[in-house]
């Protein structure tokens, strides 16, 4: 049976933020009654990553549903394939954009099939089903929790594959006027399940004045005054079809056999009504005025109730949200909610409840890091906090060895980061306490241990001051002792040519800077220059530092043959924009071409973009080809550019 829907309506607001990191599909202006796939996504990772991540994940998912599309009903296998494609697109984007390494996406999805309606979600986005016959709201996430822990995992890329939570409803069980509501976390923060049910239940959706657009308008009014986050929603309502309406009406249709007999009014009353047409008009206007006044009163009362409810029950709302997040093992959100609950109350009992939950969270988070139990981790943290590195480091090394045996990458990464920071703390202590002549001798090997760990792409320390100070001291010690620093420094060392990289041939002639090196040691050094250049570029972008841009360009160019697609793209961008280097269009095009040849989506897009800027007719074909390759990898900017050019891909 074919499903008919009314025109879908949506919310898409930045809320209290400058950049909207949510995204919806179809676009607001493009939604029609013919659409069968609807998506709401919520990006995380900051304004430089979250907004692009949400767009990229949404468009990739929608494109897979449209082509090749499901054969029959959407099942778990099809959803899993769609998610793998989406994760691969996010990974490709993150590889080409180091600043997007923390990118993550939540998503809710609705597919209207011929036999089944599929509701799917992952992360903090949700999707609801409102049954018009029973006036009840179903949250499938809570429904599934009765049998299985649904979790709140996010889409981050291929390195951390996830799974959609899925709920299906047979089309035969749907009713006219049933609705589906997809929302992002920004809506959930202000309106809980009960609020949403009240908003939907109090509307007669068959009334044209109370359409889905009015529903979302009312939700917007309840959210916008208090929201500090982006918020997005899609409301899809089933349309009435003639057969269903006839079968669901409770009153019989008037026919010759069942038409009610006419009631004849007394003669006096009939004459009285005929003689007072002005009174009839007055009564009609009065009834209309009273009806409008009643509607206005209802809306004001509902808004007042929402505002009163928001302030009077803020502790309970935050506390219950925290409990829900803990059940879903979303500990960062839980900590945020319990902290808000603590600040929202003066009641000592409630304050103690929130404090107890925060303490419980801390114990849970600690237990996740080490399978050997809390004792070793707690002891190690205690030793490190008090500067007793000699006792804390062996404990961390033992924990790391156990984790590597079990193959638990996430927990191992957490312990490895603690160990790296412990090495740097110990090295700085040795550097500051030793005699001047022995400073480098005793501290440099320990600096090396910590910096080698931090050179790994998946390890990122938030202790910027500690890392920068350690890099500077390690570089000074390496130069003073005639050795190359194990970790290429983002500052001083970026102007020192690695001694282990042999840039001369056997006959004494200089090799080209980009020549391929067969020496494994030299190759390893070039990779370090590459990693250092990418890290420095991220810092330069965050701090808008011309000096850091210059250092990033030098480090990336020192990478030589190890320069990959993402590194070449960064150099192309810096030479084109004149960031840290003198603007050079020829070099920008050269590096963009290199990035494109390495199949880097951002490089393919940028190569096409630079070719189009030259406005040479012969470049147009090459530019479109490069843009198409980027679009095939679901690179959002390339898709937009091709649409601007009027080119099908």
Short mmCIF file of N, CA and C in Angstrom, two decimals, residues 52 93 105 114 149 166 191 199 208 274 283 298 310 320 327 349 383 466 489 496 533 536 554 617:
data_model
loop_
_atom_site.label_atom_id
_atom_site.label_comp_id
_atom_site.label_asym_id
_atom_site.label_seq_id
_atom_site.Cartn_x
_atom_site.Cartn_y
_atom_site.Cartn_z
N UNK A 52 30.27 20.74 8.97
CA UNK A 52 30.62 19.98 7.76
C UNK A 52 30.35 18.49 7.97
N UNK A 93 37.29 12.65 5.13
CA UNK A 93 37.30 14.09 5.42
C UNK A 93 38.26 14.41 6.56
N UNK A 105 29.06 12.60 14.75
CA UNK A 105 27.72 12.93 14.26
C UNK A 105 26.69 12.01 14.90
N UNK A 114 7.00 0.71 1.11
CA UNK A 114 5.70 0.26 0.63
C UNK A 114 4.98 -0.59 1.67
N UNK A 149 20.19 -2.68 25.86
CA UNK A 149 20.80 -1.37 26.08
C UNK A 149 21.10 -0.73 24.74
N UNK A 166 17.13 0.37 15.37
CA UNK A 166 16.13 0.29 14.31
C UNK A 166 14.78 -0.16 14.88
N UNK A 191 12.65 20.13 25.56
CA UNK A 191 11.34 19.46 25.57
C UNK A 191 11.53 17.97 25.75
N UNK A 199 2.25 18.76 23.25
CA UNK A 199 2.18 19.66 22.10
C UNK A 199 1.45 18.99 20.94
N UNK A 208 -6.90 22.86 9.30
CA UNK A 208 -5.88 23.51 8.48
C UNK A 208 -5.14 24.59 9.25
N UNK A 274 -36.70 34.46 11.61
CA UNK A 274 -36.71 35.13 10.32
C UNK A 274 -36.71 36.63 10.46
N UNK A 283 -24.70 37.30 16.80
CA UNK A 283 -24.36 36.07 17.51
C UNK A 283 -23.20 35.35 16.85
N UNK A 298 -5.54 29.78 25.21
CA UNK A 298 -4.93 28.45 25.31
C UNK A 298 -3.43 28.50 24.99
N UNK A 310 9.64 24.84 32.98
CA UNK A 310 11.09 24.87 32.73
C UNK A 310 11.85 25.29 33.99
N UNK A 320 17.06 13.85 35.78
CA UNK A 320 16.53 12.70 35.03
C UNK A 320 17.27 12.51 33.70
N UNK A 327 22.45 5.60 31.92
CA UNK A 327 21.95 4.30 31.47
C UNK A 327 22.41 3.98 30.06
N UNK A 349 19.24 18.32 50.05
CA UNK A 349 19.00 16.91 49.69
C UNK A 349 19.25 16.71 48.19
N UNK A 383 50.03 9.07 42.49
CA UNK A 383 51.47 9.29 42.42
C UNK A 383 51.81 10.44 41.46
N UNK A 466 52.57 21.99 28.92
CA UNK A 466 53.53 20.93 29.23
C UNK A 466 54.19 20.40 27.97
N UNK A 489 60.28 19.29 16.59
CA UNK A 489 59.65 20.39 17.30
C UNK A 489 58.94 21.31 16.33
N UNK A 496 65.79 23.17 11.30
CA UNK A 496 66.99 22.35 11.32
C UNK A 496 66.78 21.14 10.42
N UNK A 533 54.11 18.97 10.71
CA UNK A 533 53.53 20.02 9.89
C UNK A 533 52.02 20.09 10.04
N UNK A 536 51.14 21.54 13.49
CA UNK A 536 51.40 22.98 13.54
C UNK A 536 50.35 23.75 12.76
N UNK A 554 57.08 24.93 6.32
CA UNK A 554 58.46 24.41 6.30
C UNK A 554 58.49 22.92 6.64
N UNK A 617 39.76 27.98 -20.95
CA UNK A 617 38.77 27.00 -21.42
C UNK A 617 39.28 25.57 -21.37
#
